[in-house]
Short mmCIF file of C-alpha atoms in Angstrom, two decimals:
data_model
loop_
_atom_site.label_atom_id
_atom_site.label_comp_id
_atom_site.label_asym_id
_atom_site.label_seq_id
_atom_site.Cartn_x
_atom_site.Cartn_y
_atom_site.Cartn_z
CA LYS A 1 69.26 116.60 53.98
CA ILE A 2 68.36 119.20 52.83
CA ALA A 3 68.80 121.18 56.07
CA THR A 4 72.44 119.85 56.43
CA GLU A 5 73.22 121.32 52.52
CA LYS A 6 71.72 124.12 53.07
CA ALA A 7 73.74 124.57 57.23
CA LYS A 8 77.09 123.47 54.98
CA VAL A 9 76.72 127.20 52.98
CA TYR A 10 74.50 129.28 55.31
CA GLY A 11 76.29 128.08 58.60
CA SER A 12 71.72 126.78 59.52
CA GLY A 13 69.14 125.07 57.77
CA MET A 14 65.48 124.84 58.41
CA VAL A 15 63.34 123.05 56.94
CA SER A 16 58.99 122.37 57.63
CA VAL A 17 57.68 119.42 55.62
CA SER A 18 54.09 118.20 54.97
CA ASN A 19 52.17 115.84 52.70
CA THR A 20 54.26 112.84 54.16
CA ASN A 21 53.43 110.27 58.04
CA HIS A 22 55.26 108.68 60.47
CA TYR A 23 58.59 108.71 60.24
CA GLY A 24 60.26 106.61 63.27
CA ALA A 25 62.28 107.69 65.61
CA ALA A 26 62.99 111.18 66.01
CA GLY A 27 66.57 110.69 67.09
CA TYR A 28 67.58 109.14 63.85
CA TYR A 29 67.09 112.20 62.01
CA SER A 30 69.25 113.60 64.81
CA GLU A 31 71.82 111.60 64.53
CA LYS A 32 72.61 110.85 60.97
CA SER A 33 73.69 115.31 61.38
CA LEU A 34 76.51 113.93 63.87
CA GLU A 35 78.90 112.53 60.77
CA TYR A 36 79.07 116.17 60.12
CA ASP A 37 79.99 117.98 63.40
CA HIS A 38 76.74 119.93 63.58
CA ILE A 39 74.08 120.17 66.24
CA SER A 40 70.51 118.87 64.60
CA TRP A 41 66.87 118.79 65.67
CA SER A 42 64.19 116.41 63.86
CA MET A 43 59.99 117.26 65.27
CA THR A 44 56.65 115.63 64.05
CA ASN A 45 53.12 115.88 65.04
CA SER A 46 51.33 112.43 65.26
CA THR A 47 47.45 111.15 65.41
CA LYS A 48 45.37 112.68 67.88
CA LEU A 49 46.35 111.05 71.56
CA VAL A 50 47.06 114.07 73.47
CA THR A 51 44.12 116.49 75.70
CA PRO A 52 45.24 120.07 76.49
CA ILE A 53 45.25 121.15 80.39
CA ARG A 54 41.69 121.98 81.17
CA GLY A 55 40.33 120.14 77.98
CA LYS A 56 39.34 116.04 78.12
CA GLU A 57 39.51 115.02 74.51
CA ARG A 58 42.43 114.00 71.22
CA MET A 59 43.50 117.16 70.33
CA LEU A 60 47.94 116.88 69.62
CA GLY A 61 49.62 114.07 68.97
CA THR A 62 52.17 112.50 70.87
CA ASN A 63 54.60 115.38 69.17
CA PRO A 64 58.32 114.47 70.13
CA ILE A 65 61.19 116.11 69.93
CA ALA A 66 65.15 115.01 69.32
CA ILE A 67 68.17 117.37 69.80
CA ALA A 68 71.81 115.53 69.00
CA PHE A 69 75.25 117.24 69.54
CA PRO A 70 78.48 115.32 69.45
CA GLY A 71 81.46 114.99 71.59
CA TYR A 72 85.13 114.46 71.15
CA ARG A 73 85.70 111.53 72.97
CA GLU A 74 82.76 110.85 74.82
CA PRO A 75 79.40 109.56 73.08
CA PRO A 76 76.86 112.42 71.59
CA ILE A 77 74.29 113.76 73.50
CA VAL A 78 71.59 112.40 71.69
CA ILE A 79 67.79 114.14 74.16
CA ASP A 80 64.58 112.36 72.34
CA LEU A 81 61.01 112.55 73.77
CA ALA A 82 57.41 112.86 73.64
CA THR A 83 55.76 115.54 75.03
CA SER A 84 52.83 113.26 76.53
CA ALA A 85 53.40 112.77 79.43
CA ALA A 86 54.46 108.64 78.13
CA ALA A 87 54.97 107.39 74.44
CA TYR A 88 51.55 105.40 73.28
CA GLY A 89 53.54 102.82 72.82
CA LYS A 90 54.36 102.17 76.49
CA ILE A 91 50.59 102.21 76.74
CA GLU A 92 50.56 99.14 74.15
CA ILE A 93 53.06 97.17 75.90
CA ALA A 94 51.21 97.69 79.23
CA ASN A 95 48.00 96.95 77.39
CA ARG A 96 48.72 93.76 76.13
CA LYS A 97 50.32 92.48 79.74
CA ASN A 98 47.03 93.26 80.44
CA ILE A 99 49.31 95.86 83.92
CA LYS A 100 47.97 98.90 85.06
CA ILE A 101 49.66 101.87 83.57
CA PRO A 102 51.28 104.69 86.00
CA LYS A 103 48.81 107.70 87.58
CA GLY A 104 49.46 110.79 85.68
CA TRP A 105 49.67 109.10 82.74
CA SER A 106 46.26 109.27 81.07
CA ILE A 107 42.71 110.33 81.66
CA ASN A 108 39.41 108.81 80.25
CA GLU A 109 36.48 110.25 78.44
CA TYR A 110 34.92 112.23 81.32
CA GLY A 111 38.61 113.18 82.13
CA LYS A 112 39.50 111.61 85.44
CA ASN A 113 43.13 109.80 85.67
CA THR A 114 42.63 106.24 85.34
CA THR A 115 45.44 103.91 85.77
CA ASN A 116 43.46 101.71 83.55
CA THR A 117 45.34 101.20 79.60
CA LEU A 118 41.61 100.26 78.03
CA GLU A 119 40.09 103.28 79.35
CA MET A 120 42.77 104.98 77.96
CA ILE A 121 42.48 103.15 74.38
CA ASN A 122 38.91 103.70 74.45
CA LYS A 123 37.91 107.71 73.99
CA GLY A 124 40.24 107.99 77.39
CA SER A 125 43.35 110.57 76.50
CA LEU A 126 47.63 110.54 76.96
CA LEU A 127 48.21 113.71 79.60
CA PRO A 128 51.38 115.86 78.66
CA ILE A 129 54.57 116.17 79.90
CA GLY A 130 53.58 117.30 83.65
CA SER A 131 50.16 115.46 83.72
CA PHE A 132 48.39 118.11 85.79
CA GLU A 133 48.33 121.41 85.97
CA GLU A 134 49.05 121.89 89.22
CA ILE A 135 52.48 120.29 89.05
CA GLY A 136 53.71 121.44 84.91
CA GLY A 137 51.43 119.65 82.41
CA HIS A 138 51.20 123.64 80.76
CA LYS A 139 54.85 123.23 79.69
CA GLY A 140 53.63 119.59 78.14
CA TYR A 141 51.21 121.24 76.60
CA CYS A 142 53.02 124.26 75.06
CA LEU A 143 55.49 122.16 73.88
CA ALA A 144 52.96 119.61 71.76
CA SER A 145 51.71 123.11 70.74
CA MET A 146 55.74 124.10 69.12
CA VAL A 147 56.12 120.99 67.76
CA ASP A 148 52.41 120.86 66.56
CA ILE A 149 53.06 124.62 65.15
CA LEU A 150 56.36 124.16 62.91
CA SER A 151 56.17 120.96 61.95
CA CYS A 152 52.20 121.94 60.49
CA VAL A 153 50.97 125.21 60.59
CA LEU A 154 54.54 126.29 58.71
CA SER A 155 54.74 123.36 55.78
CA LYS A 156 50.55 123.69 55.62
CA ALA A 157 50.03 119.85 56.90
CA ASN A 158 47.18 118.59 58.99
CA TRP A 159 47.98 119.81 62.19
CA GLY A 160 46.51 119.34 65.73
CA PRO A 161 42.71 117.02 65.78
CA PHE A 162 43.24 117.50 62.02
CA ALA A 163 46.13 114.79 61.53
CA PRO A 164 45.51 111.77 60.12
CA PRO A 165 45.85 109.17 61.96
CA PHE A 166 48.65 105.91 62.48
CA ALA A 167 46.70 103.14 62.33
CA LEU A 168 43.71 101.13 60.61
CA GLN A 169 41.95 101.01 63.36
CA GLN A 170 42.45 104.92 64.81
CA GLU A 171 39.70 107.42 63.83
CA THR A 172 40.47 109.33 60.19
CA PRO A 173 39.15 113.28 60.11
CA LYS A 174 36.11 115.01 58.66
CA LYS A 175 38.48 118.18 58.11
CA LYS A 176 41.96 118.30 56.32
CA VAL A 177 43.19 121.72 56.67
CA GLY A 178 46.49 120.43 55.23
CA LYS A 179 48.08 117.44 53.49
CA GLY A 180 49.11 114.60 55.58
CA ILE A 181 51.83 114.57 58.83
CA GLY A 182 54.58 117.63 58.82
CA HIS A 183 58.12 117.14 60.17
CA PHE A 184 60.43 119.95 61.21
CA PHE A 185 64.01 119.80 61.11
CA GLY A 186 67.40 122.67 62.24
CA VAL A 187 71.06 121.86 61.40
CA MET A 188 73.56 124.91 62.63
CA ASP A 189 77.07 124.49 61.99
CA ILE A 190 78.85 124.89 65.66
CA ASN A 191 81.18 127.10 63.90
CA GLY A 192 79.22 129.43 63.07
CA PHE A 193 79.31 129.80 66.54
CA ILE A 194 82.57 127.88 67.73
CA ASP A 195 85.39 126.16 66.81
CA VAL A 196 84.36 122.44 66.67
CA THR A 197 86.60 120.56 68.06
CA GLU A 198 86.50 123.98 71.64
CA PHE A 199 82.67 122.91 71.13
CA LYS A 200 82.78 118.53 71.34
CA LYS A 201 85.45 119.08 74.22
CA GLU A 202 83.34 121.44 75.78
CA ILE A 203 80.39 118.69 75.61
CA ASP A 204 82.56 116.02 76.74
CA ASN A 205 83.80 117.83 80.41
CA TRP A 206 80.04 118.38 80.72
CA ILE A 207 79.33 114.86 80.75
CA LYS A 208 82.17 114.13 83.16
CA VAL A 209 81.04 116.33 85.33
CA PHE A 210 77.14 115.35 84.85
CA ARG A 211 77.77 111.71 85.56
CA SER A 212 79.99 112.89 88.88
CA THR A 213 76.68 114.20 90.25
CA LYS A 214 76.45 112.33 93.47
CA PRO A 215 73.20 109.63 93.07
CA VAL A 216 70.52 108.46 95.30
CA SER A 217 71.31 105.30 95.26
CA LYS A 218 74.73 103.51 94.48
CA ASN A 219 73.58 101.04 91.99
CA LYS A 220 72.01 104.10 90.13
CA LYS A 221 74.53 106.10 88.82
CA VAL A 222 73.74 109.66 87.13
CA LEU A 223 73.56 109.19 83.63
CA ILE A 224 73.29 111.40 80.03
CA PRO A 225 70.69 111.72 77.59
CA GLY A 226 71.74 108.74 75.11
CA ASP A 227 73.00 106.55 77.82
CA PRO A 228 69.68 104.05 78.63
CA GLU A 229 69.27 103.86 74.60
CA ARG A 230 72.85 103.38 74.29
CA LEU A 231 72.75 100.93 77.24
CA GLU A 232 69.63 98.92 75.41
CA LYS A 233 71.20 98.81 72.25
CA LYS A 234 74.94 96.83 73.90
CA VAL A 235 72.15 93.68 75.32
CA ARG A 236 69.36 93.59 72.26
CA LEU A 237 72.39 93.52 69.59
CA LYS A 238 73.30 90.34 71.99
CA LYS A 239 70.51 88.27 73.37
CA GLY A 240 68.31 90.15 70.84
CA ILE A 241 64.28 91.91 70.97
CA PRO A 242 62.13 90.57 73.13
CA LEU A 243 58.96 90.26 71.87
CA ILE A 244 56.04 89.01 74.52
CA LYS A 245 53.78 86.71 72.84
CA PRO A 246 50.73 89.58 72.01
CA VAL A 247 53.35 90.82 69.69
CA ILE A 248 54.55 87.92 68.05
CA ASP A 249 50.06 86.67 67.73
CA GLU A 250 49.50 91.02 65.84
CA LEU A 251 53.03 90.22 63.36
CA LYS A 252 51.60 86.65 61.97
CA ASP A 253 48.32 88.03 61.74
CA ILE A 254 49.53 90.95 59.87
CA SER A 255 52.19 88.91 57.86
CA GLU A 256 49.41 86.55 56.47
CA LYS A 257 47.41 89.16 55.78
#
């Protein structure tokens, strides 16, 4: 809200936040500014789970980034991604289902790639986007570092390995370098750059061009950022949210406590 109000007056607004906690889905905040025809981004640090390239210990969070662009007749483009090769939630789901995870998602405590969820959960680490150094893992590491600095160093929140845990079973760092978790929000008034209607119509053209990309498979058309979530939302509004038994058991246990 503060960033949005600043953007209305000055054309852009940026806010770095400290002394906070888990803020849910990063994309939620970016989408809030669409009603004002603004472009906005959101990012946050989180509990250490990711190793830097060439490392074998948890030093960074999954540190997600989100940004949203309004369309005219087409839906908005909404980008929301973790800076790790996979979100930790995917590790948890695979562990509950007792299935292996893809190569390149994580390493074990010895720094070796693992597809075993328990090896990652027990002293292992997630890898940054790009996974390994030779195939671009430094890019995810750099993005995660950017989120860490904008969200925490700038706001005096706990950065890197000093971020407090979200869950009780995770280790609490012995040292503090700030207050709580940190977030960073930015909002831009499109009219400061280009007529907003002109921009939104050009976004529609962008979407149409990319959706018309020749697909590898006729059964799977090329999507734009935000499409998978919109498609999944339609299914879940009709059929509900799928839950596996271990999740239901955990929810029951929490509710009883």
